[in-house]
PDB file of C-alpha atoms and ligand atoms in Angstrom:
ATOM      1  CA  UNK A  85      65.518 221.791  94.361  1.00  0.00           C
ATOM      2  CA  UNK A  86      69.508 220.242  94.635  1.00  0.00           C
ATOM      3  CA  UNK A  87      70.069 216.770  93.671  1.00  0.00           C
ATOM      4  CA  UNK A  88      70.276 214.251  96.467  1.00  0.00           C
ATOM      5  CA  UNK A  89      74.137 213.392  96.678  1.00  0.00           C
ATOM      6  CA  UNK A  90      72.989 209.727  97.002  1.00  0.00           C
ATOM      7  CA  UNK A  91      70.953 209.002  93.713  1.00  0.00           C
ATOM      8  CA  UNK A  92      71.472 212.659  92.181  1.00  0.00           C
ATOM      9  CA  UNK A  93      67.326 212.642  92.020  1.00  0.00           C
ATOM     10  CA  UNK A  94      66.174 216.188  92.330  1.00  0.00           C
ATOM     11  CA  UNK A  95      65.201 216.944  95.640  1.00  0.00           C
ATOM     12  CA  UNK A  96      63.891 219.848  98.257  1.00  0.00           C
ATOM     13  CA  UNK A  97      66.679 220.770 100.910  1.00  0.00           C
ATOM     14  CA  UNK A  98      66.742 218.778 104.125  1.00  0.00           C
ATOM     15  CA  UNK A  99      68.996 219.362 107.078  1.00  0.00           C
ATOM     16  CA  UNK A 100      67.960 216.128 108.573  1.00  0.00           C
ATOM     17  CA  UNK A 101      68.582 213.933 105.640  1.00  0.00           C
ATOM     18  CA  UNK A 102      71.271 215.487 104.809  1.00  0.00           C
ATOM     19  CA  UNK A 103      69.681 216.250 101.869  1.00  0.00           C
ATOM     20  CA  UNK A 104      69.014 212.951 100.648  1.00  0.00           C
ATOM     21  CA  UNK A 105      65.867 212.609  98.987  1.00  0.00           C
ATOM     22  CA  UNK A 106      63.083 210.734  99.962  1.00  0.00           C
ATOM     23  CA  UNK A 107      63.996 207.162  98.559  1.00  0.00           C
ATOM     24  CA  UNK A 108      67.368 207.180  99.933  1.00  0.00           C
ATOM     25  CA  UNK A 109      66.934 208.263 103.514  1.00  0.00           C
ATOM     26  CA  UNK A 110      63.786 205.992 103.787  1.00  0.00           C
ATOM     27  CA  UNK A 111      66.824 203.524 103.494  1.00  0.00           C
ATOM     28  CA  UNK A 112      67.922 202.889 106.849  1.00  0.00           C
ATOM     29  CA  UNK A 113      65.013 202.738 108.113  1.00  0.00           C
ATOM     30  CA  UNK A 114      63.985 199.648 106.055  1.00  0.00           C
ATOM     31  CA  UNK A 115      67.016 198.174 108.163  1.00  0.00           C
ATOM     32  CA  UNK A 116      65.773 195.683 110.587  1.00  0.00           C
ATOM     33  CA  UNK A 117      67.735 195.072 113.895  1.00  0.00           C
ATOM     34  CA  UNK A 118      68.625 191.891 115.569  1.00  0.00           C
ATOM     35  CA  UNK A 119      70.272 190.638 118.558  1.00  0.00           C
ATOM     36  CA  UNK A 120      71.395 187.069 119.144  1.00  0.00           C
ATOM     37  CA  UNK A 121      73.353 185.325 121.371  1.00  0.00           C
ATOM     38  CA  UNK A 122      75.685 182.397 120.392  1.00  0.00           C
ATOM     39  CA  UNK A 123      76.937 180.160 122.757  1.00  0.00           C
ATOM     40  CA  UNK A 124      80.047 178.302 121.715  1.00  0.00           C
ATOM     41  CA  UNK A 125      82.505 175.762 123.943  1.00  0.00           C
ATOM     42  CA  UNK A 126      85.848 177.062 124.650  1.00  0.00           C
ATOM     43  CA  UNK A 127      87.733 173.795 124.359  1.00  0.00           C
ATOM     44  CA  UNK A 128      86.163 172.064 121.015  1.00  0.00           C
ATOM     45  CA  UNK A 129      84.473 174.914 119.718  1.00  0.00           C
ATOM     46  CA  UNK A 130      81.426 173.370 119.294  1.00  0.00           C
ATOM     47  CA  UNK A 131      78.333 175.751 119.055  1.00  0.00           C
ATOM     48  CA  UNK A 132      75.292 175.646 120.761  1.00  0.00           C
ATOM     49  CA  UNK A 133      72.143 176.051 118.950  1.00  0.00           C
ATOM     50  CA  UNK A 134      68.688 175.973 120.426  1.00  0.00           C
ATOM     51  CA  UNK A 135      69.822 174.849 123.731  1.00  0.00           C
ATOM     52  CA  UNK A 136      71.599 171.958 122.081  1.00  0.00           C
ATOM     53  CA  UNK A 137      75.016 171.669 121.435  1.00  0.00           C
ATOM     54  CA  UNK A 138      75.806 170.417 117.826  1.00  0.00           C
ATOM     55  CA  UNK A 139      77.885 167.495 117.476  1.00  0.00           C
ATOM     56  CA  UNK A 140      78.755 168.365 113.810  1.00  0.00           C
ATOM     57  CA  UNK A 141      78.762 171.963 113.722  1.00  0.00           C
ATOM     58  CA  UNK A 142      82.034 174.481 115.247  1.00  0.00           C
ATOM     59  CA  UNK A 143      82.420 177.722 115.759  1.00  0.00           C
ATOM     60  CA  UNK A 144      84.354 178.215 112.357  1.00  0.00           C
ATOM     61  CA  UNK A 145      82.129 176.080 110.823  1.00  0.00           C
ATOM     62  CA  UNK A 146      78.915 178.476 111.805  1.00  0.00           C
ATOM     63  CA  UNK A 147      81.036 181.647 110.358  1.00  0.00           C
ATOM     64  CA  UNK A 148      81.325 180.400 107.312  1.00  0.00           C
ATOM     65  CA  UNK A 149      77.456 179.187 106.887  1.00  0.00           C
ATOM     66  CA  UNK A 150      76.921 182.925 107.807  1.00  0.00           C
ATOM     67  CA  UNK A 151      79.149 183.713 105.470  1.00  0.00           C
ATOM     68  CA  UNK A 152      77.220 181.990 102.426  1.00  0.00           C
ATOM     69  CA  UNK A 153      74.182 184.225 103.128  1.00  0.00           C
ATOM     70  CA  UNK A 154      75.395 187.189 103.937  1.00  0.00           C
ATOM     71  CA  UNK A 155      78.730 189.561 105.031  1.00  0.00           C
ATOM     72  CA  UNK A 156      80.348 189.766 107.975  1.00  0.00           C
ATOM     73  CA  UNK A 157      80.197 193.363 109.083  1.00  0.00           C
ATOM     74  CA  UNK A 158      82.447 193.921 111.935  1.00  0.00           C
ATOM     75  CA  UNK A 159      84.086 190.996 114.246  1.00  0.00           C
ATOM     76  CA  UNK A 160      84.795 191.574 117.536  1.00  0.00           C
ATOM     77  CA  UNK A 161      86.388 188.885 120.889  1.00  0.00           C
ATOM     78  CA  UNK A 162      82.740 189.038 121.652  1.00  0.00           C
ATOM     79  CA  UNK A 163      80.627 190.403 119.462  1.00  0.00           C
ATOM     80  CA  UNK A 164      79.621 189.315 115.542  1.00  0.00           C
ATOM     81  CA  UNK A 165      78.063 192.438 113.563  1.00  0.00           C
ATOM     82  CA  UNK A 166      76.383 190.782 110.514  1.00  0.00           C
ATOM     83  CA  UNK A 167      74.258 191.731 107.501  1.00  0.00           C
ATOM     84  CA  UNK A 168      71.875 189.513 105.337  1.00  0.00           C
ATOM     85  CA  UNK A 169      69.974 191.409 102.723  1.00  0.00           C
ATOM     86  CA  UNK A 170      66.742 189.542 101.646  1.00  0.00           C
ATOM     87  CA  UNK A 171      64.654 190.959  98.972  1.00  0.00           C
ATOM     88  CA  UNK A 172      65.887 194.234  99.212  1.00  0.00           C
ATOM     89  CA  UNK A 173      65.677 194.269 103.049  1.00  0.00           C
ATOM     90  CA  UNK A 174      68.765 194.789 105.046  1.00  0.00           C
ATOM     91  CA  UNK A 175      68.676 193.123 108.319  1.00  0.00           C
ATOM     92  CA  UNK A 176      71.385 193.698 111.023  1.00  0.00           C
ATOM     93  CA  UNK A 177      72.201 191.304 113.321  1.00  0.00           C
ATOM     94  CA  UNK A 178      74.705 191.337 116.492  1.00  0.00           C
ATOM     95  CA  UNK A 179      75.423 187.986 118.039  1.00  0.00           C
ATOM     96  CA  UNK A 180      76.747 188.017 121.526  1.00  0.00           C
ATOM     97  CA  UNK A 181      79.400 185.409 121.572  1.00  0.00           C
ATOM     98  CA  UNK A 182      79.273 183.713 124.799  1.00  0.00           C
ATOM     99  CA  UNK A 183      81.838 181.330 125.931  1.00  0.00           C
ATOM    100  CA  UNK A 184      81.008 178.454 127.716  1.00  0.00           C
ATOM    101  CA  UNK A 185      81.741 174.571 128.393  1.00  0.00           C
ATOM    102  CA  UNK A 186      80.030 171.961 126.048  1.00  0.00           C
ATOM    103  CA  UNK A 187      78.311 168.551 127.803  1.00  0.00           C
ATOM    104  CA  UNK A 188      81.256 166.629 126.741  1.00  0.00           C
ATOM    105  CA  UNK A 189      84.194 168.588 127.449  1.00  0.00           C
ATOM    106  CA  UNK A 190      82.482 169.433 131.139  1.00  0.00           C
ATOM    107  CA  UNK A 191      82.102 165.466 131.494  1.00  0.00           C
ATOM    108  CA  UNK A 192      85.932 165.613 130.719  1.00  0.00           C
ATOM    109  CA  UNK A 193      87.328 167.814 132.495  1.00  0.00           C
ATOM    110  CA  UNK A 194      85.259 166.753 135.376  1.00  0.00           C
ATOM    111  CA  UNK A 195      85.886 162.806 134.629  1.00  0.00           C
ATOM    112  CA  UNK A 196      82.033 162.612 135.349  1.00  0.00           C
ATOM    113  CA  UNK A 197      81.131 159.582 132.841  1.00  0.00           C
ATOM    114  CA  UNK A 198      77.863 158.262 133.929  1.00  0.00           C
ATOM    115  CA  UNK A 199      78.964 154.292 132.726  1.00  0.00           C
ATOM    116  CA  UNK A 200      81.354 152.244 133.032  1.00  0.00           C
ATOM    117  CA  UNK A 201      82.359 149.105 131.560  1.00  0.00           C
ATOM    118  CA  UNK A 202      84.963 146.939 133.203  1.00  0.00           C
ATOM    119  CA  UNK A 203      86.457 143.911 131.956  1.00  0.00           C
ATOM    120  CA  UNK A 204      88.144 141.370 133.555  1.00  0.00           C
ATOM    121  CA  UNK A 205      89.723 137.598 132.980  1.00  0.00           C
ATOM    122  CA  UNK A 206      88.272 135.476 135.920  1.00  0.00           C
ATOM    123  CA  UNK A 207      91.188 133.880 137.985  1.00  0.00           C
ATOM    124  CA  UNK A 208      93.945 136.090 137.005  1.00  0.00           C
ATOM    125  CA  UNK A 209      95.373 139.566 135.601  1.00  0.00           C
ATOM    126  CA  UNK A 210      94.582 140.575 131.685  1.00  0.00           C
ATOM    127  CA  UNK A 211      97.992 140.171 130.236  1.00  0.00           C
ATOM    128  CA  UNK A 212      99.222 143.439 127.771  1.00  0.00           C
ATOM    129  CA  UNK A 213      98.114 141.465 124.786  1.00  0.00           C
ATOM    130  CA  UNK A 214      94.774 140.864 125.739  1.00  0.00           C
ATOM    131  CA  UNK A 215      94.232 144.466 126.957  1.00  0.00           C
ATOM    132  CA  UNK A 216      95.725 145.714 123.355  1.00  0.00           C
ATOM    133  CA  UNK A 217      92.929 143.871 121.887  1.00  0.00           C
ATOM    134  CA  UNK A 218      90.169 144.648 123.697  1.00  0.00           C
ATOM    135  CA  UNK A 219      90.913 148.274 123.430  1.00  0.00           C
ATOM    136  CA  UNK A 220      91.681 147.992 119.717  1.00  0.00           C
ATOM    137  CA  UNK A 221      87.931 146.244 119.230  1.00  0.00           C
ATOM    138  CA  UNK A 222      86.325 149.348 121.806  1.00  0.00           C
ATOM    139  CA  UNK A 223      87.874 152.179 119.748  1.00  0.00           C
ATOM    140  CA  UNK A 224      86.164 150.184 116.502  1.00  0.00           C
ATOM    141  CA  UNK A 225      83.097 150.610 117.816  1.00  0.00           C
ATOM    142  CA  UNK A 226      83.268 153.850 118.897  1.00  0.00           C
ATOM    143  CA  UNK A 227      84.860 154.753 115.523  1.00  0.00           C
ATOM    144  CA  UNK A 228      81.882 153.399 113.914  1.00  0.00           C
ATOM    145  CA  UNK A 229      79.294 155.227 116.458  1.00  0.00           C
ATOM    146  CA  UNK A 230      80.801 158.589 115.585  1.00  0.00           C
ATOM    147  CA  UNK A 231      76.914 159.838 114.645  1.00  0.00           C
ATOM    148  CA  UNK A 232      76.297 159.474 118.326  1.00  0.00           C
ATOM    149  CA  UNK A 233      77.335 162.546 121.045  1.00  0.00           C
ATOM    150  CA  UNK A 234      79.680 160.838 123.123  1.00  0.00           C
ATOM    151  CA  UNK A 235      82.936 160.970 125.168  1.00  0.00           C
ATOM    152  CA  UNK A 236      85.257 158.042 126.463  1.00  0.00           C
ATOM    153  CA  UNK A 237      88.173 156.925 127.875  1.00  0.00           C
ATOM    154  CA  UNK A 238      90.460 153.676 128.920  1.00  0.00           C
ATOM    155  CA  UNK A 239      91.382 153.267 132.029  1.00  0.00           C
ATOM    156  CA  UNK A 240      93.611 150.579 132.576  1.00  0.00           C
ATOM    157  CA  UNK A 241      94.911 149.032 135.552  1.00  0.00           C
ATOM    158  CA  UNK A 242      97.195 145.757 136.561  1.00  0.00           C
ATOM    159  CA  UNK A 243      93.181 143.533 136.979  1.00  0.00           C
ATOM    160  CA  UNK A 244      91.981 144.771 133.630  1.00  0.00           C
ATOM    161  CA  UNK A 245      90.542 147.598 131.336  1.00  0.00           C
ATOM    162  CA  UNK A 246      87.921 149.577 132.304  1.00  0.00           C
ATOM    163  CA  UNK A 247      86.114 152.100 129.711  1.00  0.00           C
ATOM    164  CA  UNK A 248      84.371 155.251 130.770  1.00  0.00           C
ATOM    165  CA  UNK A 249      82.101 157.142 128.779  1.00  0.00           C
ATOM    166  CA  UNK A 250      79.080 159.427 128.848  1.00  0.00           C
ATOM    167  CA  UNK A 251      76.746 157.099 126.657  1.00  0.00           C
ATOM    168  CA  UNK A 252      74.605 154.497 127.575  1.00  0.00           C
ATOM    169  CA  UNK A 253      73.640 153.065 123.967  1.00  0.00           C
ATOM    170  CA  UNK A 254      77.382 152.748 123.427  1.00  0.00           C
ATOM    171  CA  UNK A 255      78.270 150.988 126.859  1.00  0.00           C
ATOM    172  CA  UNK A 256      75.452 148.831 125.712  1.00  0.00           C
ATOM    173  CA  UNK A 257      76.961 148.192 122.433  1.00  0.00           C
ATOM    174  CA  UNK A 258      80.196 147.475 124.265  1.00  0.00           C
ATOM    175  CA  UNK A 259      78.805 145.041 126.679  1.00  0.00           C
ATOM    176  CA  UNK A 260      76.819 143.305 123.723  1.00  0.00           C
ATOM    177  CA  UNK A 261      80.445 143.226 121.732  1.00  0.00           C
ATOM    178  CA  UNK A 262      82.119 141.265 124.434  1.00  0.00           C
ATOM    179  CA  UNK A 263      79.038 139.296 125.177  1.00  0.00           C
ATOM    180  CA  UNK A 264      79.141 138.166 121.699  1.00  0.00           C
ATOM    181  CA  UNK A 265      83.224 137.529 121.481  1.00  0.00           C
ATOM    182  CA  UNK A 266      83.497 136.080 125.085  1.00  0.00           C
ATOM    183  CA  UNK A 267      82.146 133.812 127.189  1.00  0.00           C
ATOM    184  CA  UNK A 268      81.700 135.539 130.895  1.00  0.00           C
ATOM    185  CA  UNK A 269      79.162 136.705 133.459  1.00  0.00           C
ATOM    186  CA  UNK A 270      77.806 139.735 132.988  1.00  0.00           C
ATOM    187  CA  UNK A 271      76.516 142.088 137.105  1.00  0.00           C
ATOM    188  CA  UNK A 272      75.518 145.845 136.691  1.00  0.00           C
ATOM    189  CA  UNK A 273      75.957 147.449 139.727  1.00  0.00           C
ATOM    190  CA  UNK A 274      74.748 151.639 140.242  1.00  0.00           C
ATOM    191  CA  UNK A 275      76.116 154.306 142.312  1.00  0.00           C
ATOM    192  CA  UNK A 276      74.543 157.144 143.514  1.00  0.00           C
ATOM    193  CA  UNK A 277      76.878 160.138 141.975  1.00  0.00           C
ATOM    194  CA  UNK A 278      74.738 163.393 142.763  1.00  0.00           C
ATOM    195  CA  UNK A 279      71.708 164.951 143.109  1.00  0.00           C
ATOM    196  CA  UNK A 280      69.910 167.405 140.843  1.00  0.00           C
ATOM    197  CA  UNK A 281      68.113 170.566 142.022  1.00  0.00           C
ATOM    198  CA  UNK A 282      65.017 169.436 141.000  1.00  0.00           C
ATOM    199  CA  UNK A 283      65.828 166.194 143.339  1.00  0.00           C
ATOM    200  CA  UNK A 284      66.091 163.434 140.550  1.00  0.00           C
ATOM    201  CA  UNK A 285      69.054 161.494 141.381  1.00  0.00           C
ATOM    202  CA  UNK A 286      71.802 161.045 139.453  1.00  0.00           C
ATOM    203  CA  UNK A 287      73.081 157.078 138.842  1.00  0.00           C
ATOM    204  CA  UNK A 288      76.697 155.715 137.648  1.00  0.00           C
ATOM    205  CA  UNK A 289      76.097 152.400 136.368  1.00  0.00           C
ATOM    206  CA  UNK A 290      79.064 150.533 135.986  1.00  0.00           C
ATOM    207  CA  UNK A 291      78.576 146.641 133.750  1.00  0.00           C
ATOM    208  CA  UNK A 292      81.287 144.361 134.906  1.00  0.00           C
ATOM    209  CA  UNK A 293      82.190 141.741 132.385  1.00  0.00           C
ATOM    210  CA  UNK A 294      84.484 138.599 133.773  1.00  0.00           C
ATOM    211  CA  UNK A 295      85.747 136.656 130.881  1.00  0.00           C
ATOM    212  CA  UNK A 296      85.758 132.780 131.176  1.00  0.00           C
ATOM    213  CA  UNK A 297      87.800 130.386 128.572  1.00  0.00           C
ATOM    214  CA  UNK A 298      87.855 126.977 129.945  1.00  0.00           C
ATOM    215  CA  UNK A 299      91.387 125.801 129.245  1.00  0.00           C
ATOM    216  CA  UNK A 300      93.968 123.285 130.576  1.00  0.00           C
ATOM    217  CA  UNK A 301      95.534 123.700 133.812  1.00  0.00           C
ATOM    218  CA  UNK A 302      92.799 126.187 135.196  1.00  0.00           C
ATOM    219  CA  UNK A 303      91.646 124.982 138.584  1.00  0.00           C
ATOM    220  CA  UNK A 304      87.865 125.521 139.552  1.00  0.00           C
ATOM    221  CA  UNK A 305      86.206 124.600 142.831  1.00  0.00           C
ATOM    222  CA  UNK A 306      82.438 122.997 142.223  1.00  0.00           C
ATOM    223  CA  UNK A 307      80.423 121.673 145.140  1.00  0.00           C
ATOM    224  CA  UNK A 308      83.556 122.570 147.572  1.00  0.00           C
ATOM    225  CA  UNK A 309      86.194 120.281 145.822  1.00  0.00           C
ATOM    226  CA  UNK A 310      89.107 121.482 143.501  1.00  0.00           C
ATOM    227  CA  UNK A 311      89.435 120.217 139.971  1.00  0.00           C
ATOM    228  CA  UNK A 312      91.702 120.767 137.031  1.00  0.00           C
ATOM    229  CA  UNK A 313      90.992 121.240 133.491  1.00  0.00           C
ATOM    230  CA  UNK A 314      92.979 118.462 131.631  1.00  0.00           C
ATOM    231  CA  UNK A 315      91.628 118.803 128.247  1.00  0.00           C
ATOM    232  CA  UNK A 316      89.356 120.468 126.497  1.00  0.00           C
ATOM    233  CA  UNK A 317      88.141 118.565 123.412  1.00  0.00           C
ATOM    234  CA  UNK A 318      85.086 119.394 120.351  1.00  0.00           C
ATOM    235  CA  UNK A 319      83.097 121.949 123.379  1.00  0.00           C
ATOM    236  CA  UNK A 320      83.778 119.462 125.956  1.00  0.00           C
ATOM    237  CA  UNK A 321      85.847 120.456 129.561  1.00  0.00           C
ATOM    238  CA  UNK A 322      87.375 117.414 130.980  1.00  0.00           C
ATOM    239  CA  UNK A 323      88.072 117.521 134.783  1.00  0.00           C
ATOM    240  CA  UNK A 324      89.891 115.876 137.325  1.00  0.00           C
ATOM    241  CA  UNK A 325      89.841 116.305 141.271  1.00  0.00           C
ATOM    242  CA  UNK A 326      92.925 117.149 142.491  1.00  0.00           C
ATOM    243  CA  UNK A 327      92.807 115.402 145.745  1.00  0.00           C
ATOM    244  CA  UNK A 328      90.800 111.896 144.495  1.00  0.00           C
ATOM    245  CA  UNK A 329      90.395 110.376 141.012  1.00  0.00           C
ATOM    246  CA  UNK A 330      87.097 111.892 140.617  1.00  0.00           C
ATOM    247  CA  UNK A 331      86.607 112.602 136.521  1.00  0.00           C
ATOM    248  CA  UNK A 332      83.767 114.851 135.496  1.00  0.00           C
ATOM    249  CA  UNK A 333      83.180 116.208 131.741  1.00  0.00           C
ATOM    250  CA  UNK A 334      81.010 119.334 131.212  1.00  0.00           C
ATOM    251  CA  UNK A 335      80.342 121.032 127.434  1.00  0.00           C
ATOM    252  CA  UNK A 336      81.779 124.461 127.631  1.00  0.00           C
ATOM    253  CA  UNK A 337      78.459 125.772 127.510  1.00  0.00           C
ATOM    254  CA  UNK A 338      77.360 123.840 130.571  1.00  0.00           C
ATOM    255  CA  UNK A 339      80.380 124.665 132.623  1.00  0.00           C
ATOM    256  CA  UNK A 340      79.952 128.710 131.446  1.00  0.00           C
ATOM    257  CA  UNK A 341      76.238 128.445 132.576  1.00  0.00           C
ATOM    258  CA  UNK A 342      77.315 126.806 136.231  1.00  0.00           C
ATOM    259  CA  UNK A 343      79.790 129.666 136.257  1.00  0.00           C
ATOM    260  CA  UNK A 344      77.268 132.363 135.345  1.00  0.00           C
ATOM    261  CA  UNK A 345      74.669 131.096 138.097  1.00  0.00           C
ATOM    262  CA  UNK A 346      77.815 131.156 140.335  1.00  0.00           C
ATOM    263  CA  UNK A 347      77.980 126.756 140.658  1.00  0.00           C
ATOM    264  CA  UNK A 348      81.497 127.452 139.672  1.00  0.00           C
ATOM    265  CA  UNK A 349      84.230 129.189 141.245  1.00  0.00           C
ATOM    266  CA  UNK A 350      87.524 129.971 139.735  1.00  0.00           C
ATOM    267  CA  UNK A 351      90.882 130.030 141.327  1.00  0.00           C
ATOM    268  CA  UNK A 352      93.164 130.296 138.142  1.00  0.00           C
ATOM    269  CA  UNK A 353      92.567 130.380 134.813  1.00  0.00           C
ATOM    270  CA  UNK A 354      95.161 129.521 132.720  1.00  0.00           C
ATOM    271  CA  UNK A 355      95.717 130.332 128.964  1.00  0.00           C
ATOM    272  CA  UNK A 356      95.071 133.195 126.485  1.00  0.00           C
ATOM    273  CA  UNK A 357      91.208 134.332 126.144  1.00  0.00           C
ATOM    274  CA  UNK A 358      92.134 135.062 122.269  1.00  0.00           C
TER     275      UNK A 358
HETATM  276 ZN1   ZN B  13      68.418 209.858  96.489  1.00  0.00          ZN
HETATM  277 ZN1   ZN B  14      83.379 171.185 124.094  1.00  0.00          ZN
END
């Protein structure tokens, strides 16, 4: 008998444990082995659990969960060694680290949004102020949608702004925003963008949102004859024909309606929307 150089427990010799006794070299074999692969984006770092990627959870962020229930054993570019022991059982595992593209950052760097939201003043170009602010109200909601998975951006241009962005709730929520602030006509229009391998098609739907505020000096053509917006008064639009003497009064609501079922047209608007 020697004593096992682990534990110091008498034990017979044993070439093949090198002489450890019977406790100790039962040891590694109570180690279990795992392999796992972890998929992680390479621009946010978002990690990829499941199948789904999580909106709230990075790569850093995962390493230091691990961390909390076990050690890290060895770290490599692309491999994780780790060890969790759990009542007395070791377990191994090895995650592959695989690096890949995310939904979002793909829609990105592909400028793929499925919706689209553009606004426009009917009868003229959004001046800078008016763009400021409807951009500044946008990036409020989104701010305050942050528990949704989305991605956006403005794009602005001399008519208007438009806003692209991966999320139908939120273009929603937009549309319903400016539906509630501004008086307009709402048309949804869809675009076939591509084609899936299983054959379902894939749709851009874009919401187009012309803003109407009835306000002196605009000129509007109803029933083929021009008038002018001389005052508007307590919800009321006063009108005069240009060519003629012709008077007509309409409550805003009224004139937005004719405009919405397309009675009205607009050839200038004049004044600020805010
Ligand atoms: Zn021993
Ligand atoms: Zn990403």
């Amino acid at each position: 008998m020697i004593p096992c150089p682990k534990c110091g427990s008498p034990t017979d010799p044993n070439a093949a444990t090198h002489n450890l006794c019977k406790n100790c070299s039962s040891e590694p074999s109570a180690r279990e082995r795992k392999k796992r692969n972890i998929v992680f984006c390479g621009v946010c770092g978002r990690v990829r659990i499941g199948g789904k990627w999580q909106s709230n959870l990075s790569f850093d962020e995962f390493i230091q969960e691990l961390q909390k229930q076990g050690n890290i054993v060895s770290r490599a570019k692309d491999r994780l060694v780790y060890e969790v022991i759990d009542s007395n059982k070791k377990t191994l595992i090895q995650y592959q680290l695989k690096k890949s593209l995310c939904m979002n950052c793909l829609i990105q760097k592909n400028d793929s949004y499925l919706f689209e939201v553009k606004i426009r003043v009917e009868g003229r170009a959004m001046n800078p102020r008016e763009a400021m602010y409807l951009m500044d109200s946008i990036r409020r909601t989104c701010l305050e949608s942050l528990d949704q998975d989305f991605v956006y951006r403005f794009s602005k241009n001399k008519e208007g702004v438009d806003v692209l962005i991966s999320s139908k709730k939120l273009a929603e929520q937009i549309v319903g925003g400016l539906k509630k602030k501004f008086d307009g006509r709402l048309t949804q229009s869809f675009k076939l963008v591509s084609e899936k391998h299983d054959r379902t098609r894939v749709f851009k739907t874009t919401y187009s949102y012309r803003i109407l505020s009835p306000s002196v000096g605009s000129v509007y053509r109803i029933n083929n004859h021009l008038y002018e917006v001389v005052r508007v008064e307590n919800g009321e639009v006063f009108l005069t024909a240009i060519k003629g003497r012709e008077n007509m009064v309409f409550t805003k609501h009224e004139l937005i309606s004719m405009y919405k079922s397309n009675k009205v047209e607009v050839l200038t608007q004049q004044g600020s929307i805010l």
